[in-house]
């Protein structure tokens, strides 16, 4: 069995597909992940920074 890998989603994306990719990896709804990033963004801006760092680091889905 091949190990699970984290990719940015091509099908479930709003900006870069980071939240959709994280949701697919953990097998949860992408809306929950998006809400978590928004909450992090509202509490000091760390969610916005984390999102764009993840968009750079996480590779695009094949």
Backbone atoms as SQL, in Angstrom:
CREATE TABLE atoms (id INTEGER PRIMARY KEY, chain TEXT, resi INTEGER, resn TEXT, atom TEXT, x REAL, y REAL, z REAL);
INSERT INTO atoms VALUES
  (1, 'A', 1, 'UNK', 'N', 0.837, -1.181, 0.000),
  (2, 'A', 1, 'UNK', 'CA', 0.000, 0.000, 0.000),
  (3, 'A', 1, 'UNK', 'C', 0.885, 1.250, 0.000),
  (4, 'A', 2, 'UNK', 'N', 0.550, 2.174, -0.852),
  (5, 'A', 2, 'UNK', 'CA', 1.328, 3.400, -0.991),
  (6, 'A', 2, 'UNK', 'C', 0.990, 4.370, 0.141),
  (7, 'A', 3, 'UNK', 'N', 2.005, 5.030, 0.720),
  (8, 'A', 3, 'UNK', 'CA', 1.720, 5.983, 1.799),
  (9, 'A', 3, 'UNK', 'C', 0.934, 7.190, 1.284),
  (10, 'A', 4, 'UNK', 'N', 0.133, 7.746, 2.167),
  (11, 'A', 4, 'UNK', 'CA', -0.686, 8.901, 1.833),
  (12, 'A', 4, 'UNK', 'C', 0.205, 10.135, 1.710),
  (13, 'A', 5, 'UNK', 'N', -0.034, 10.961, 0.688),
  (14, 'A', 5, 'UNK', 'CA', 0.748, 12.172, 0.493),
  (15, 'A', 5, 'UNK', 'C', -0.175, 13.375, 0.441),
  (16, 'A', 6, 'UNK', 'N', 0.339, 14.493, 0.897),
  (17, 'A', 6, 'UNK', 'CA', -0.419, 15.730, 0.931),
  (18, 'A', 6, 'UNK', 'C', -0.160, 16.523, -0.344),
  (19, 'A', 7, 'UNK', 'N', -1.228, 16.851, -1.053),
  (20, 'A', 7, 'UNK', 'CA', -1.160, 17.663, -2.258),
  (21, 'A', 7, 'UNK', 'C', -2.195, 18.772, -2.184),
  (22, 'A', 8, 'UNK', 'N', -1.966, 19.862, -2.921),
  (23, 'A', 8, 'UNK', 'CA', -3.002, 20.875, -3.092),
  (24, 'A', 8, 'UNK', 'C', -4.039, 20.321, -4.052),
  (25, 'A', 9, 'UNK', 'N', -5.298, 20.534, -3.756),
  (26, 'A', 9, 'UNK', 'CA', -6.376, 19.988, -4.561),
  (27, 'A', 9, 'UNK', 'C', -6.554, 20.788, -5.851),
  (28, 'A', 10, 'UNK', 'N', -6.834, 20.086, -6.928),
  (29, 'A', 10, 'UNK', 'CA', -7.165, 20.751, -8.188),
  (30, 'A', 10, 'UNK', 'C', -8.671, 20.885, -8.367),
  (31, 'A', 11, 'UNK', 'N', -9.426, 20.037, -7.689),
  (32, 'A', 11, 'UNK', 'CA', -10.878, 20.046, -7.864),
  (33, 'A', 11, 'UNK', 'C', -11.597, 20.856, -6.786),
  (34, 'A', 12, 'UNK', 'N', -11.095, 20.833, -5.556),
  (35, 'A', 12, 'UNK', 'CA', -11.744, 21.516, -4.442),
  (36, 'A', 12, 'UNK', 'C', -10.883, 22.688, -4.014),
  (37, 'A', 13, 'UNK', 'N', -10.903, 23.760, -4.817),
  (38, 'A', 13, 'UNK', 'CA', -10.051, 24.903, -4.521),
  (39, 'A', 13, 'UNK', 'C', -10.833, 26.194, -4.626),
  (40, 'A', 14, 'UNK', 'N', -10.415, 27.151, -3.801),
  (41, 'A', 14, 'UNK', 'CA', -10.965, 28.499, -3.877),
  (42, 'A', 14, 'UNK', 'C', -9.861, 29.462, -4.312),
  (43, 'A', 15, 'UNK', 'N', -8.702, 29.338, -3.682),
  (44, 'A', 15, 'UNK', 'CA', -7.566, 30.191, -4.053),
  (45, 'A', 15, 'UNK', 'C', -6.456, 29.323, -4.634),
  (46, 'A', 16, 'UNK', 'N', -5.803, 28.550, -3.787),
  (47, 'A', 16, 'UNK', 'CA', -4.679, 27.714, -4.236),
  (48, 'A', 16, 'UNK', 'C', -4.913, 26.220, -4.040),
  (49, 'A', 17, 'UNK', 'N', -5.984, 25.831, -3.376),
  (50, 'A', 17, 'UNK', 'CA', -6.269, 24.417, -3.163),
  (51, 'A', 17, 'UNK', 'C', -5.670, 23.827, -1.906),
  (52, 'A', 18, 'UNK', 'N', -5.118, 24.683, -1.039),
  (53, 'A', 18, 'UNK', 'CA', -4.482, 24.189, 0.184),
  (54, 'A', 18, 'UNK', 'C', -5.512, 23.547, 1.108),
  (55, 'A', 19, 'UNK', 'N', -6.598, 24.243, 1.376),
  (56, 'A', 19, 'UNK', 'CA', -7.623, 23.719, 2.297),
  (57, 'A', 19, 'UNK', 'C', -8.261, 22.451, 1.745),
  (58, 'A', 20, 'UNK', 'N', -8.521, 22.425, 0.442),
  (59, 'A', 20, 'UNK', 'CA', -9.079, 21.225, -0.172),
  (60, 'A', 20, 'UNK', 'C', -8.133, 20.045, -0.075),
  (61, 'A', 21, 'UNK', 'N', -6.844, 20.292, -0.251),
  (62, 'A', 21, 'UNK', 'CA', -5.848, 19.225, -0.140),
  (63, 'A', 21, 'UNK', 'C', -5.709, 18.702, 1.277),
  (64, 'A', 22, 'UNK', 'N', -5.722, 19.608, 2.241),
  (65, 'A', 22, 'UNK', 'CA', -5.646, 19.193, 3.645),
  (66, 'A', 22, 'UNK', 'C', -6.887, 18.396, 4.023),
  (67, 'A', 23, 'UNK', 'N', -8.041, 18.843, 3.546),
  (68, 'A', 23, 'UNK', 'CA', -9.294, 18.127, 3.835),
  (69, 'A', 23, 'UNK', 'C', -9.288, 16.731, 3.221),
  (70, 'A', 24, 'UNK', 'N', -8.782, 16.594, 1.995),
  (71, 'A', 24, 'UNK', 'CA', -8.701, 15.274, 1.368),
  (72, 'A', 24, 'UNK', 'C', -7.734, 14.371, 2.133),
  (73, 'A', 25, 'UNK', 'N', -6.625, 14.934, 2.604),
  (74, 'A', 25, 'UNK', 'CA', -5.625, 14.154, 3.333),
  (75, 'A', 25, 'UNK', 'C', -6.204, 13.595, 4.630),
  (76, 'A', 26, 'UNK', 'N', -6.940, 14.428, 5.366),
  (77, 'A', 26, 'UNK', 'CA', -7.513, 14.003, 6.640),
  (78, 'A', 26, 'UNK', 'C', -8.930, 13.446, 6.510),
  (79, 'A', 27, 'UNK', 'N', -9.447, 13.405, 5.281),
  (80, 'A', 27, 'UNK', 'CA', -10.771, 12.853, 4.990),
  (81, 'A', 27, 'UNK', 'C', -11.875, 13.568, 5.782),
  (82, 'A', 28, 'UNK', 'N', -11.836, 14.914, 5.728),
  (83, 'A', 28, 'UNK', 'CA', -12.874, 15.728, 6.350),
  (84, 'A', 28, 'UNK', 'C', -13.388, 16.732, 5.323),
  (85, 'A', 29, 'UNK', 'N', -14.427, 17.462, 5.681),
  (86, 'A', 29, 'UNK', 'CA', -15.011, 18.450, 4.779),
  (87, 'A', 29, 'UNK', 'C', -14.079, 19.663, 4.663),
  (88, 'A', 30, 'UNK', 'N', -13.915, 20.167, 3.453),
  (89, 'A', 30, 'UNK', 'CA', -13.018, 21.301, 3.218),
  (90, 'A', 30, 'UNK', 'C', -13.521, 22.572, 3.889),
  (91, 'A', 31, 'UNK', 'N', -14.820, 22.680, 4.106),
  (92, 'A', 31, 'UNK', 'CA', -15.370, 23.859, 4.767),
  (93, 'A', 31, 'UNK', 'C', -14.840, 23.991, 6.184),
  (94, 'A', 32, 'UNK', 'N', -14.654, 22.885, 6.869),
  (95, 'A', 32, 'UNK', 'CA', -14.120, 22.909, 8.236),
  (96, 'A', 32, 'UNK', 'C', -12.693, 23.447, 8.228),
  (97, 'A', 33, 'UNK', 'N', -11.901, 22.997, 7.285),
  (98, 'A', 33, 'UNK', 'CA', -10.510, 23.455, 7.192),
  (99, 'A', 33, 'UNK', 'C', -10.477, 24.941, 6.848),
  (100, 'A', 34, 'UNK', 'N', -11.342, 25.367, 5.943),
  (101, 'A', 34, 'UNK', 'CA', -11.400, 26.789, 5.571),
  (102, 'A', 34, 'UNK', 'C', -11.787, 27.650, 6.770),
  (103, 'A', 35, 'UNK', 'N', -12.756, 27.187, 7.543),
  (104, 'A', 35, 'UNK', 'CA', -13.166, 27.939, 8.733),
  (105, 'A', 35, 'UNK', 'C', -12.025, 28.041, 9.745),
  (106, 'A', 36, 'UNK', 'N', -11.253, 26.980, 9.896),
  (107, 'A', 36, 'UNK', 'CA', -10.106, 27.016, 10.810),
  (108, 'A', 36, 'UNK', 'C', -9.068, 28.046, 10.358),
  (109, 'A', 37, 'UNK', 'N', -8.807, 28.099, 9.050),
  (110, 'A', 37, 'UNK', 'CA', -7.859, 29.086, 8.534),
  (111, 'A', 37, 'UNK', 'C', -8.386, 30.501, 8.727),
  (112, 'A', 38, 'UNK', 'N', -9.685, 30.711, 8.553),
  (113, 'A', 38, 'UNK', 'CA', -10.278, 32.038, 8.771),
  (114, 'A', 38, 'UNK', 'C', -10.162, 32.426, 10.238),
  (115, 'A', 39, 'UNK', 'N', -10.459, 31.490, 11.144),
  (116, 'A', 39, 'UNK', 'CA', -10.340, 31.789, 12.569),
  (117, 'A', 39, 'UNK', 'C', -8.898, 32.121, 12.952),
  (118, 'A', 40, 'UNK', 'N', -7.944, 31.386, 12.393),
  (119, 'A', 40, 'UNK', 'CA', -6.533, 31.692, 12.648),
  (120, 'A', 40, 'UNK', 'C', -6.160, 33.057, 12.073),
  (121, 'A', 41, 'UNK', 'N', -6.742, 33.387, 10.928),
  (122, 'A', 41, 'UNK', 'CA', -6.464, 34.675, 10.305),
  (123, 'A', 41, 'UNK', 'C', -7.011, 35.839, 11.109),
  (124, 'A', 42, 'UNK', 'N', -8.157, 35.638, 11.754),
  (125, 'A', 42, 'UNK', 'CA', -8.760, 36.696, 12.552),
  (126, 'A', 42, 'UNK', 'C', -8.066, 36.894, 13.893),
  (127, 'A', 43, 'UNK', 'N', -7.324, 35.905, 14.332),
  (128, 'A', 43, 'UNK', 'CA', -6.644, 35.997, 15.624),
  (129, 'A', 43, 'UNK', 'C', -5.162, 36.281, 15.428),
  (130, 'A', 44, 'UNK', 'N', -4.868, 37.359, 14.776),
  (131, 'A', 44, 'UNK', 'CA', -3.475, 37.782, 14.657),
  (132, 'A', 44, 'UNK', 'C', -2.871, 37.625, 13.277),
  (133, 'A', 45, 'UNK', 'N', -3.582, 37.053, 12.344),
  (134, 'A', 45, 'UNK', 'CA', -3.063, 36.936, 10.985),
  (135, 'A', 45, 'UNK', 'C', -2.200, 35.730, 10.725),
  (136, 'A', 46, 'UNK', 'N', -2.049, 34.845, 11.696),
  (137, 'A', 46, 'UNK', 'CA', -1.183, 33.682, 11.493),
  (138, 'A', 46, 'UNK', 'C', -1.773, 32.705, 10.477),
  (139, 'A', 47, 'UNK', 'N', -3.085, 32.668, 10.331),
  (140, 'A', 47, 'UNK', 'CA', -3.722, 31.771, 9.361),
  (141, 'A', 47, 'UNK', 'C', -3.410, 32.174, 7.930),
  (142, 'A', 48, 'UNK', 'N', -3.369, 33.469, 7.684),
  (143, 'A', 48, 'UNK', 'CA', -3.058, 33.967, 6.337),
  (144, 'A', 48, 'UNK', 'C', -1.625, 33.621, 5.972),
  (145, 'A', 49, 'UNK', 'N', -0.721, 33.842, 6.904),
  (146, 'A', 49, 'UNK', 'CA', 0.687, 33.511, 6.666),
  (147, 'A', 49, 'UNK', 'C', 0.864, 32.011, 6.465),
  (148, 'A', 50, 'UNK', 'N', 0.210, 31.211, 7.313),
  (149, 'A', 50, 'UNK', 'CA', 0.315, 29.753, 7.205),
  (150, 'A', 50, 'UNK', 'C', -0.239, 29.267, 5.869),
  (151, 'A', 51, 'UNK', 'N', -1.334, 29.873, 5.408),
  (152, 'A', 51, 'UNK', 'CA', -1.939, 29.466, 4.136),
  (153, 'A', 51, 'UNK', 'C', -0.967, 29.696, 2.982),
  (154, 'A', 52, 'UNK', 'N', -0.368, 30.877, 2.917),
  (155, 'A', 52, 'UNK', 'CA', 0.516, 31.165, 1.787),
  (156, 'A', 52, 'UNK', 'C', 1.830, 30.405, 1.860),
  (157, 'A', 53, 'UNK', 'N', 2.314, 30.101, 3.053),
  (158, 'A', 53, 'UNK', 'CA', 3.491, 29.237, 3.169),
  (159, 'A', 53, 'UNK', 'C', 3.142, 27.832, 2.691),
  (160, 'A', 54, 'UNK', 'N', 1.961, 27.343, 3.083),
  (161, 'A', 54, 'UNK', 'CA', 1.527, 26.012, 2.637),
  (162, 'A', 54, 'UNK', 'C', 1.336, 25.983, 1.125),
  (163, 'A', 55, 'UNK', 'N', 0.837, 27.070, 0.545),
  (164, 'A', 55, 'UNK', 'CA', 0.640, 27.123, -0.912),
  (165, 'A', 55, 'UNK', 'C', 1.970, 27.023, -1.659),
  (166, 'A', 56, 'UNK', 'N', 3.025, 27.517, -1.044),
  (167, 'A', 56, 'UNK', 'CA', 4.349, 27.434, -1.662),
  (168, 'A', 56, 'UNK', 'C', 4.969, 26.057, -1.459),
  (169, 'A', 57, 'UNK', 'N', 4.797, 25.494, -0.273),
  (170, 'A', 57, 'UNK', 'CA', 5.476, 24.242, 0.085),
  (171, 'A', 57, 'UNK', 'C', 4.778, 23.002, -0.450),
  (172, 'A', 58, 'UNK', 'N', 3.441, 22.948, -0.349),
  (173, 'A', 58, 'UNK', 'CA', 2.695, 21.738, -0.727),
  (174, 'A', 58, 'UNK', 'C', 2.617, 21.667, -2.258),
  (175, 'A', 59, 'UNK', 'N', 3.012, 20.535, -2.848),
  (176, 'A', 59, 'UNK', 'CA', 2.957, 20.420, -4.316),
  (177, 'A', 59, 'UNK', 'C', 1.521, 20.279, -4.823),
  (178, 'A', 60, 'UNK', 'N', 1.333, 20.661, -6.073),
  (179, 'A', 60, 'UNK', 'CA', 0.035, 20.567, -6.742),
  (180, 'A', 60, 'UNK', 'C', -0.292, 19.098, -7.022),
  (181, 'A', 61, 'UNK', 'N', -1.585, 18.759, -6.984),
  (182, 'A', 61, 'UNK', 'CA', -2.028, 17.393, -7.261),
  (183, 'A', 61, 'UNK', 'C', -1.681, 17.016, -8.700),
  (184, 'A', 62, 'UNK', 'N', -1.349, 15.769, -8.902),
  (185, 'A', 62, 'UNK', 'CA', -0.945, 15.293, -10.224),
  (186, 'A', 62, 'UNK', 'C', -2.107, 15.191, -11.165);
